[in-house]
């Protein structure tokens, strides 16, 4: 969150260099958290934007207790 606050502050001050540096920090944090960069799971495909019923995980999902 510190890096995101730095982005906001750089925007308010119209400091392009500070904005670029803050955005690099945000990107590095997201990569470290696994939000960007290579996938950490074993599948070769990212099913993020699919309905669960249209993925190989459909049977697993329907077997879960609700």
CSV table of C-alpha atoms in Angstrom, one decimal:
chain,number,residue,atom,x,y,z
A,1,UNK,CA,0.0,0.0,0.0
A,2,UNK,CA,2.9,2.3,0.6
A,3,UNK,CA,3.8,2.1,-3.1
A,4,UNK,CA,0.2,2.8,-4.1
A,5,UNK,CA,0.2,5.9,-1.9
A,6,UNK,CA,3.4,7.0,-3.5
A,7,UNK,CA,1.7,6.7,-6.9
A,8,UNK,CA,-1.1,8.9,-5.7
A,9,UNK,CA,1.3,11.5,-4.3
A,10,UNK,CA,3.3,11.6,-7.5
A,11,UNK,CA,0.2,12.1,-9.5
A,12,UNK,CA,-0.9,15.0,-7.3
A,13,UNK,CA,2.5,16.6,-7.6
A,14,UNK,CA,2.7,15.9,-11.4
A,15,UNK,CA,6.2,14.5,-10.9
A,16,UNK,CA,6.7,12.1,-13.8
A,17,UNK,CA,10.0,10.6,-12.4
A,18,UNK,CA,8.4,9.9,-9.0
A,19,UNK,CA,5.4,8.4,-10.7
A,20,UNK,CA,7.5,6.0,-12.8
A,21,UNK,CA,9.5,5.0,-9.7
A,22,UNK,CA,6.3,4.4,-7.7
A,23,UNK,CA,4.7,2.4,-10.4
A,24,UNK,CA,7.8,0.2,-10.6
A,25,UNK,CA,7.4,-0.4,-6.8
A,26,UNK,CA,3.8,-1.3,-7.3
A,27,UNK,CA,4.7,-3.7,-10.1
A,28,UNK,CA,7.4,-5.4,-8.0
A,29,UNK,CA,5.0,-5.8,-5.1
A,30,UNK,CA,2.4,-7.5,-7.3
A,31,UNK,CA,5.0,-9.8,-8.8
A,32,UNK,CA,6.1,-10.7,-5.3
A,33,UNK,CA,2.5,-11.5,-4.3
A,34,UNK,CA,2.0,-13.6,-7.4
A,35,UNK,CA,-0.5,-11.3,-9.0
A,36,UNK,CA,1.7,-10.7,-12.0
A,37,UNK,CA,4.4,-12.7,-13.7
A,38,UNK,CA,4.5,-16.4,-14.3
A,39,UNK,CA,1.8,-18.5,-12.9
A,40,UNK,CA,2.6,-20.5,-9.8
A,41,UNK,CA,0.2,-23.4,-10.4
A,42,UNK,CA,0.8,-26.5,-12.5
A,43,UNK,CA,-1.7,-25.9,-15.3
A,44,UNK,CA,-0.5,-24.3,-18.5
A,45,UNK,CA,-3.7,-22.4,-18.9
A,46,UNK,CA,-5.2,-19.6,-16.8
A,47,UNK,CA,-8.9,-20.2,-16.2
A,48,UNK,CA,-9.5,-16.9,-14.4
A,49,UNK,CA,-12.0,-15.5,-16.8
A,50,UNK,CA,-14.1,-18.7,-17.2
A,51,UNK,CA,-17.1,-19.9,-15.4
A,52,UNK,CA,-16.1,-22.8,-13.2
A,53,UNK,CA,-18.5,-25.1,-15.1
A,54,UNK,CA,-16.4,-24.6,-18.2
A,55,UNK,CA,-13.1,-25.6,-16.7
A,56,UNK,CA,-11.4,-28.9,-15.8
A,57,UNK,CA,-12.3,-28.0,-12.2
A,58,UNK,CA,-16.1,-28.3,-12.7
A,59,UNK,CA,-16.4,-31.7,-11.1
A,60,UNK,CA,-14.3,-30.7,-8.1
A,61,UNK,CA,-16.3,-27.6,-7.6
A,62,UNK,CA,-19.7,-29.4,-7.8
A,63,UNK,CA,-18.5,-32.0,-5.3
A,64,UNK,CA,-17.7,-29.4,-2.6
A,65,UNK,CA,-20.2,-29.2,0.3
A,66,UNK,CA,-22.1,-26.0,0.3
